Short mmCIF file of C-alpha atoms in Angstrom, two decimals:
data_model
loop_
_atom_site.label_atom_id
_atom_site.label_comp_id
_atom_site.label_asym_id
_atom_site.label_seq_id
_atom_site.Cartn_x
_atom_site.Cartn_y
_atom_site.Cartn_z
CA UNK A 297 99.63 285.10 -44.37
CA UNK A 298 103.37 285.83 -44.72
CA UNK A 299 105.97 283.45 -43.34
CA UNK A 300 106.65 283.23 -39.60
CA UNK A 301 110.18 283.58 -38.23
CA UNK A 302 110.88 281.63 -35.04
CA UNK A 303 113.65 282.13 -32.49
CA UNK A 304 114.86 279.70 -29.84
CA UNK A 305 112.19 279.36 -27.16
CA UNK A 306 109.30 280.21 -29.48
CA UNK A 307 106.24 278.05 -29.96
CA UNK A 308 103.69 278.08 -32.75
CA UNK A 309 100.01 277.20 -32.43
CA UNK A 310 97.09 277.19 -34.85
CA UNK A 311 93.75 277.63 -33.02
CA UNK A 312 90.60 275.80 -34.05
CA UNK A 313 89.39 277.03 -37.43
CA UNK A 314 92.72 278.61 -38.32
CA UNK A 315 93.55 276.09 -41.03
CA UNK A 316 91.04 276.05 -43.90
CA UNK A 317 91.18 273.32 -46.53
CA UNK A 318 89.15 273.79 -49.71
CA UNK A 319 88.80 272.41 -53.20
CA UNK A 320 89.55 274.95 -55.92
CA UNK A 321 87.81 275.34 -59.27
CA UNK A 322 90.77 273.55 -60.82
CA UNK A 323 90.09 270.50 -58.69
CA UNK A 324 93.22 270.99 -56.56
CA UNK A 325 93.16 270.99 -52.77
CA UNK A 326 94.09 274.34 -51.26
CA UNK A 327 95.03 275.15 -47.68
CA UNK A 328 94.95 278.57 -46.07
CA UNK A 329 96.04 279.65 -42.60
CA UNK A 330 94.01 282.61 -41.39
CA UNK A 331 95.32 282.80 -37.83
CA UNK A 332 98.46 281.76 -35.97
CA UNK A 333 99.48 282.19 -32.34
CA UNK A 334 103.07 282.47 -31.17
CA UNK A 335 104.69 282.17 -27.79
CA UNK A 336 108.18 283.17 -26.69
CA UNK A 337 109.66 281.74 -23.50
CA UNK A 338 112.24 284.33 -22.49
CA UNK A 339 113.95 282.33 -19.77
CA UNK A 340 116.62 280.87 -22.14
CA UNK A 341 117.38 284.40 -23.35
CA UNK A 342 117.73 285.70 -19.81
CA UNK A 343 119.86 282.68 -18.95
CA UNK A 344 122.26 283.42 -21.79
CA UNK A 345 122.42 287.10 -20.84
CA UNK A 346 123.21 286.10 -17.26
CA UNK A 347 125.87 283.59 -18.30
CA UNK A 348 127.58 286.04 -20.64
CA UNK A 349 127.62 288.93 -18.18
CA UNK A 350 128.82 286.67 -15.36
CA UNK A 351 131.82 285.91 -17.56
CA UNK A 352 132.38 289.61 -18.18
CA UNK A 353 132.15 290.34 -14.45
CA UNK A 354 134.64 287.55 -13.76
CA UNK A 355 137.11 288.87 -16.34
CA UNK A 356 136.88 292.35 -14.85
CA UNK A 357 137.24 291.10 -11.28
CA UNK A 358 140.19 288.92 -12.23
CA UNK A 359 142.11 292.06 -13.18
CA UNK A 360 141.91 293.40 -9.63
CA UNK A 361 145.06 293.36 -7.51
CA UNK A 362 146.52 295.58 -4.77
CA UNK A 363 149.17 296.98 -7.10
CA UNK A 364 146.70 298.74 -9.39
CA UNK A 365 146.49 302.51 -9.20
CA UNK A 366 143.39 304.00 -7.61
CA UNK A 367 142.08 305.05 -11.01
CA UNK A 368 142.59 301.52 -12.37
CA UNK A 369 140.82 300.02 -9.36
CA UNK A 370 137.97 302.48 -9.84
CA UNK A 371 137.52 301.63 -13.52
CA UNK A 372 137.84 297.88 -12.98
CA UNK A 373 135.41 297.78 -10.05
CA UNK A 374 132.94 299.81 -12.11
CA UNK A 375 133.20 297.39 -15.04
CA UNK A 376 132.76 294.44 -12.69
CA UNK A 377 129.76 296.00 -10.93
CA UNK A 378 127.96 296.82 -14.16
CA UNK A 379 128.39 293.32 -15.56
CA UNK A 380 127.61 291.70 -12.21
CA UNK A 381 124.35 293.62 -11.81
CA UNK A 382 123.16 292.41 -15.19
CA UNK A 383 124.37 288.85 -14.57
CA UNK A 384 122.71 288.27 -11.21
CA UNK A 385 119.40 289.90 -12.11
CA UNK A 386 119.25 288.09 -15.46
CA UNK A 387 119.89 284.73 -13.79
CA UNK A 388 117.04 285.43 -11.37
CA UNK A 389 114.81 286.40 -14.29
CA UNK A 390 115.73 283.11 -15.99
CA UNK A 391 114.52 281.04 -13.04
CA UNK A 392 111.39 283.18 -12.74
CA UNK A 393 110.76 282.78 -16.46
CA UNK A 394 111.10 279.01 -16.33
CA UNK A 395 108.68 279.00 -13.40
CA UNK A 396 106.14 280.86 -15.54
CA UNK A 397 106.67 278.43 -18.43
CA UNK A 398 106.10 275.47 -16.12
CA UNK A 399 102.89 277.02 -14.78
CA UNK A 400 101.69 277.58 -18.34
CA UNK A 401 102.30 273.92 -19.15
CA UNK A 402 101.35 272.19 -15.89
CA UNK A 403 99.08 274.68 -14.15
CA UNK A 404 99.31 276.94 -11.13
CA UNK A 405 99.74 275.68 -7.58
CA UNK A 406 96.46 275.04 -5.69
CA UNK A 407 97.48 277.67 -3.12
CA UNK A 408 98.18 280.40 -5.67
CA UNK A 409 95.20 282.54 -4.66
CA UNK A 410 96.09 282.27 -0.98
CA UNK A 411 99.69 283.21 -1.72
CA UNK A 412 98.55 286.31 -3.57
CA UNK A 413 96.37 287.41 -0.66
CA UNK A 414 99.09 286.76 1.92
CA UNK A 415 101.87 288.20 -0.26
CA UNK A 416 103.88 285.01 0.10
CA UNK A 417 107.56 285.44 -0.78
CA UNK A 418 108.39 284.81 -4.42
CA UNK A 419 111.07 282.21 -3.70
CA UNK A 420 108.56 280.22 -1.64
CA UNK A 421 105.97 280.29 -4.43
CA UNK A 422 108.50 279.15 -7.01
CA UNK A 423 109.91 276.38 -4.82
CA UNK A 424 106.52 275.06 -3.78
CA UNK A 425 105.20 275.08 -7.36
CA UNK A 426 108.21 273.09 -8.55
CA UNK A 427 107.85 270.73 -5.59
CA UNK A 428 104.13 270.20 -6.20
CA UNK A 429 104.30 269.50 -9.94
CA UNK A 430 107.61 267.64 -10.04
CA UNK A 431 107.25 265.66 -6.80
CA UNK A 432 110.54 266.96 -5.45
CA UNK A 433 111.91 265.44 -2.27
CA UNK A 434 112.56 267.45 0.91
CA UNK A 435 116.34 267.59 0.51
CA UNK A 436 116.37 269.11 -2.96
CA UNK A 437 113.36 271.31 -2.17
CA UNK A 438 115.27 272.72 0.78
CA UNK A 439 118.36 273.36 -1.32
CA UNK A 440 116.24 275.00 -4.00
CA UNK A 441 114.50 277.24 -1.49
CA UNK A 442 117.82 278.35 0.01
CA UNK A 443 119.40 279.23 -3.33
CA UNK A 444 116.32 281.01 -4.68
CA UNK A 445 115.82 283.02 -1.50
CA UNK A 446 119.33 284.42 -1.82
CA UNK A 447 119.20 284.85 -5.59
CA UNK A 448 115.90 286.74 -5.46
CA UNK A 449 117.21 288.85 -2.59
CA UNK A 450 120.19 289.80 -4.76
CA UNK A 451 117.79 290.73 -7.55
CA UNK A 452 115.76 292.86 -5.16
CA UNK A 453 118.90 294.75 -4.10
CA UNK A 454 119.57 295.54 -7.76
CA UNK A 455 116.09 296.54 -8.93
CA UNK A 456 114.95 298.16 -5.64
CA UNK A 457 118.14 299.89 -4.47
CA UNK A 458 118.35 302.20 -1.49
CA UNK A 459 120.84 304.84 -0.44
CA UNK A 460 121.25 303.80 3.19
CA UNK A 461 124.68 303.64 4.72
CA UNK A 462 125.95 300.08 5.24
CA UNK A 463 128.82 298.29 6.92
CA UNK A 464 131.89 297.76 4.77
CA UNK A 465 132.55 294.46 3.04
CA UNK A 466 136.06 293.20 2.37
CA UNK A 467 137.54 292.59 -1.08
CA UNK A 468 140.73 290.53 -0.72
CA UNK A 469 141.66 291.19 -4.36
CA UNK A 470 142.49 294.81 -3.49
CA UNK A 471 142.83 294.38 0.31
CA UNK A 472 140.23 297.07 0.88
CA UNK A 473 136.83 297.65 2.35
CA UNK A 474 134.10 298.34 -0.20
CA UNK A 475 130.35 298.85 -0.40
CA UNK A 476 128.48 295.49 -0.06
CA UNK A 477 127.21 295.82 -3.64
CA UNK A 478 130.80 295.35 -4.81
CA UNK A 479 130.73 291.89 -3.24
CA UNK A 480 127.15 290.91 -4.04
CA UNK A 481 127.57 291.81 -7.72
CA UNK A 482 131.23 290.85 -8.02
CA UNK A 483 132.67 288.52 -10.63
CA UNK A 484 133.13 285.61 -8.19
CA UNK A 485 129.55 285.92 -6.94
CA UNK A 486 128.14 286.25 -10.46
CA UNK A 487 129.96 283.08 -11.52
CA UNK A 488 128.74 281.27 -8.40
CA UNK A 489 125.14 282.31 -9.14
CA UNK A 490 125.55 281.16 -12.73
CA UNK A 491 126.82 277.74 -11.67
CA UNK A 492 124.01 277.24 -9.17
CA UNK A 493 121.29 278.30 -11.62
CA UNK A 494 122.65 276.03 -14.36
CA UNK A 495 122.74 273.12 -11.90
CA UNK A 496 119.24 273.77 -10.56
CA UNK A 497 117.69 274.13 -14.01
CA UNK A 498 119.47 270.98 -15.16
CA UNK A 499 117.98 268.96 -12.32
CA UNK A 500 114.53 270.55 -12.60
CA UNK A 501 114.26 269.98 -16.35
CA UNK A 502 115.46 266.39 -15.95
CA UNK A 503 112.86 265.81 -13.25
CA UNK A 504 110.11 267.40 -15.37
CA UNK A 505 110.98 265.05 -18.23
CA UNK A 506 110.81 262.06 -15.88
CA UNK A 507 107.43 263.14 -14.53
CA UNK A 508 105.83 263.95 -17.89
CA UNK A 509 102.84 261.85 -18.84
CA UNK A 510 103.04 259.48 -21.83
CA UNK A 511 101.96 261.30 -24.97
CA UNK A 512 102.20 264.75 -23.37
CA UNK A 513 103.70 267.57 -25.40
CA UNK A 514 107.32 267.89 -24.27
CA UNK A 515 108.39 270.47 -26.82
CA UNK A 516 108.91 273.08 -24.10
CA UNK A 517 111.19 270.69 -22.23
CA UNK A 518 113.08 269.61 -25.33
CA UNK A 519 113.73 273.21 -26.35
CA UNK A 520 114.73 274.09 -22.81
CA UNK A 521 117.09 271.13 -22.57
CA UNK A 522 118.73 272.06 -25.86
CA UNK A 523 119.39 275.64 -24.77
CA UNK A 524 120.50 274.62 -21.28
CA UNK A 525 122.95 272.04 -22.60
CA UNK A 526 124.40 274.56 -25.04
CA UNK A 527 125.00 277.14 -22.33
CA UNK A 528 126.26 274.55 -19.84
CA UNK A 529 128.86 273.39 -22.35
CA UNK A 530 130.11 276.98 -22.62
CA UNK A 531 129.89 278.16 -19.03
CA UNK A 532 129.53 275.31 -16.54
CA UNK A 533 132.86 274.59 -14.85
CA UNK A 534 133.62 272.39 -11.81
CA UNK A 535 134.04 274.39 -8.63
CA UNK A 536 132.21 277.51 -9.78
CA UNK A 537 129.42 276.84 -7.29
CA UNK A 538 131.74 277.03 -4.27
CA UNK A 539 131.42 280.05 -1.93
CA UNK A 540 133.06 283.04 -3.56
CA UNK A 541 134.30 284.84 -0.44
CA UNK A 542 135.14 283.94 3.16
CA UNK A 543 132.45 284.90 5.63
CA UNK A 544 134.86 286.55 8.04
CA UNK A 545 136.87 289.68 7.30
CA UNK A 546 140.58 289.20 8.06
CA UNK A 547 141.66 290.91 11.25
#
């Protein structure tokens, strides 16, 4: 078998019978590997994509001001929207991916079959699975549910768009009304989503490490912690999780 190249988030496993040890005619011990299994947890990749594009959306949005020409506003809002769409959806994919990794390691929730039949909302399934396996308290579970409900709703708006007319939203940076997508997927909102996801994953991974059984394989947590800490050092800034826009439009 040729060599195996591993990326961050990949795991390697040799199933029973894959490693064959024999004694050669020359009296030397030989070892052959006839089968290897690999696994790639994509949530760190999606997390990095989300973090990077949130930064790009922020940079674009930071260029907005009322003095720009209409063509400059058009180009800048387009750049911001494109980066913001990728950022918010990627951050939602990151949480969803970590959820799948946790289920692979710790098992599905006992109510999984019922949820599938009842078409239970995704954010509820994710929250309840984390709560069940990690023994999360009601306060953090409630916070988690609230954030994931909104984050997954943002993702749904991006991947299942519609062409209905909608009320205007206000962008103070250009003192203008805009389509709601230009607020949902704006630089400030993308950065806020990034900060919240980094914080939630930090607390969830820490809790998973605390709850792990002695002797259990924690490689998935160690790899996740390493990637999360690297991205947090680059992108996690105090205050980024504060609301990005006022709820009321100025009169």
